[in-house]
PDB file of C-alpha atoms in Angstrom:
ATOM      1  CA  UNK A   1      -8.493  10.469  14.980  1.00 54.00           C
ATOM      2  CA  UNK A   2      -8.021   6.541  14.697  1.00 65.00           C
ATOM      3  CA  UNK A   3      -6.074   5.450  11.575  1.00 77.00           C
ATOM      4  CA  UNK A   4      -7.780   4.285   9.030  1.00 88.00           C
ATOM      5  CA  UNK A   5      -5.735   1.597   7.574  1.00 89.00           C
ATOM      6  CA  UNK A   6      -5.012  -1.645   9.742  1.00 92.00           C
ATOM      7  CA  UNK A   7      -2.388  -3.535   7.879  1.00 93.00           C
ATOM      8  CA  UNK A   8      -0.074  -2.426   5.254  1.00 94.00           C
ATOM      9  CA  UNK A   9       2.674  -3.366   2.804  1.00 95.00           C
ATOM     10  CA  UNK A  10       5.616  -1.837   0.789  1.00 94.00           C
ATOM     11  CA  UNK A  11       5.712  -2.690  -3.099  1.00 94.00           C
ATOM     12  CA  UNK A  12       8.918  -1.457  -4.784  1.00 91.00           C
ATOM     13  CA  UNK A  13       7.917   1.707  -6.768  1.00 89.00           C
ATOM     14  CA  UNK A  14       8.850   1.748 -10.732  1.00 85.00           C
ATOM     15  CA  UNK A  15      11.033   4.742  -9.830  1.00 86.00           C
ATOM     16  CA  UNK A  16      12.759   3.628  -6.984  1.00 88.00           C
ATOM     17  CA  UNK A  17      11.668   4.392  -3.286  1.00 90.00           C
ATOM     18  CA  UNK A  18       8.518   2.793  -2.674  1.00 92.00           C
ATOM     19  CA  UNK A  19       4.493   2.802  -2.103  1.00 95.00           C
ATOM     20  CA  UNK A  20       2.640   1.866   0.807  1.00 95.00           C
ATOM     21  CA  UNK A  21      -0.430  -0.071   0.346  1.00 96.00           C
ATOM     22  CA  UNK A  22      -3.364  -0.390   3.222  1.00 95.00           C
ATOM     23  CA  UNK A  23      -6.091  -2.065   4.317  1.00 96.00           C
ATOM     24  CA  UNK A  24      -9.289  -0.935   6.049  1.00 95.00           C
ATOM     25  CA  UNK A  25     -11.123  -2.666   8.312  1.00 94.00           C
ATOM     26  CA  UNK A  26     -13.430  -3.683   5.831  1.00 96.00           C
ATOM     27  CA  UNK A  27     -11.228  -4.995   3.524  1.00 96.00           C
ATOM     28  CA  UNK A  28     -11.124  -2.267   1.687  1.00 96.00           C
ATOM     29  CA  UNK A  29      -7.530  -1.277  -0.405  1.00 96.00           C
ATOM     30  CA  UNK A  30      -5.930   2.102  -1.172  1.00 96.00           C
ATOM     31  CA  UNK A  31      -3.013   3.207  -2.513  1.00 96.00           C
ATOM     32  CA  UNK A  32      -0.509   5.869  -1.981  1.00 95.00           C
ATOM     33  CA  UNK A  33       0.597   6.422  -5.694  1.00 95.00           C
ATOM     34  CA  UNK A  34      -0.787   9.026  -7.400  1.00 92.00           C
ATOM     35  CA  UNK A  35      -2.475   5.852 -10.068  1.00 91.00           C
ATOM     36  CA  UNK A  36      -5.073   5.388  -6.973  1.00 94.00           C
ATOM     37  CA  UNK A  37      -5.666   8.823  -5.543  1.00 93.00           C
ATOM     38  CA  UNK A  38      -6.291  10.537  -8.433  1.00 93.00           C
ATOM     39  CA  UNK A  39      -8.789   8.316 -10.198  1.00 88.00           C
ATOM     40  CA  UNK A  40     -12.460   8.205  -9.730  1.00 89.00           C
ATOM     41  CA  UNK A  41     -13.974   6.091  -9.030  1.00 90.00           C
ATOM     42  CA  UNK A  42     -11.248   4.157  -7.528  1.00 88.00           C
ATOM     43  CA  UNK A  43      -9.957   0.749  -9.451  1.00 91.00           C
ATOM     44  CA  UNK A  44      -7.354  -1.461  -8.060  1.00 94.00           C
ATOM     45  CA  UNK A  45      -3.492  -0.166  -9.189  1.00 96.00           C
ATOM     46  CA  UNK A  46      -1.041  -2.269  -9.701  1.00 95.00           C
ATOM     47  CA  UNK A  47       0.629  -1.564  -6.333  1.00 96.00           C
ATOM     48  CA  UNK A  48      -2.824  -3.121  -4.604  1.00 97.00           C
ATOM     49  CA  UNK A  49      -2.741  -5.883  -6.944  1.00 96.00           C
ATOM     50  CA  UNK A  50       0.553  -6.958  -6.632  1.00 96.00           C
ATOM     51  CA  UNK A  51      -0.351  -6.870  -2.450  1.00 96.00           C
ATOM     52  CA  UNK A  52      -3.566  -9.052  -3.171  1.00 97.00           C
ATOM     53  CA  UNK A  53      -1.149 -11.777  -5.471  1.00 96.00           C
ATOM     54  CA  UNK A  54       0.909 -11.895  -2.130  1.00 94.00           C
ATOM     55  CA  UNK A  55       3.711  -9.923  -3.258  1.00 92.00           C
ATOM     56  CA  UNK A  56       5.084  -7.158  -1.014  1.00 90.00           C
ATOM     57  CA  UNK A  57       6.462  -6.714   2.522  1.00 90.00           C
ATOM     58  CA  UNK A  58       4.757  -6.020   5.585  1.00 88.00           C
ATOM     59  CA  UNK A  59       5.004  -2.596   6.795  1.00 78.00           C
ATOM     60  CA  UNK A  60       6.977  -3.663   9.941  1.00 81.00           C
ATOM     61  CA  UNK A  61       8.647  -6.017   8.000  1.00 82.00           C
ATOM     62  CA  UNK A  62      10.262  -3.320   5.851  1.00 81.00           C
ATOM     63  CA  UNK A  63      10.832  -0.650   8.887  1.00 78.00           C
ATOM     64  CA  UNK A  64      12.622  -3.646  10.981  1.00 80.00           C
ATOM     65  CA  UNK A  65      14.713  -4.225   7.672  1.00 79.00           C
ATOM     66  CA  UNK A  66      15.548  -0.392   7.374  1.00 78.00           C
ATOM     67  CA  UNK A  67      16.802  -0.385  11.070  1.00 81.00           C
ATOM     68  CA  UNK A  68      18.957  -3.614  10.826  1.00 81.00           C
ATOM     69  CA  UNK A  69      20.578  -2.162   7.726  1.00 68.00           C
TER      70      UNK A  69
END
């Protein structure tokens, strides 16, 4: 099964760790804090809108980080 999301980000989570935010093909966001997935109909959460101001890293920005410790 192709994946879904085509780009994504890392926004610092409240709690420490953090949350990955994608991007569909269509432009479409989603979120993997529990804010998004468990509200219907979906609304933006502050993860996504933090991504759409800019903020955030790139996925493979973060992982590359990770590695070079």
């Amino acid at each position: 099964m192709p994946d879904k999301w085509v780009k994504r980000w890392t926004i610092p989570s409240s709690r420490g760790g953090l949350h990955i935010v994608g991007q569909d093909a269509e432009g479409n966001y989603g979120c993997d804090c529990i804010g998004w997935t468990r509200h219907m109909p979906r609304r933006d959460c502050t993860h996504i809108t933090q991504v759409k101001a800019g903020d955030g890293r790139t996925f493979s920005e973060t992982i590359m980080d990770e590695l070079m410790g």
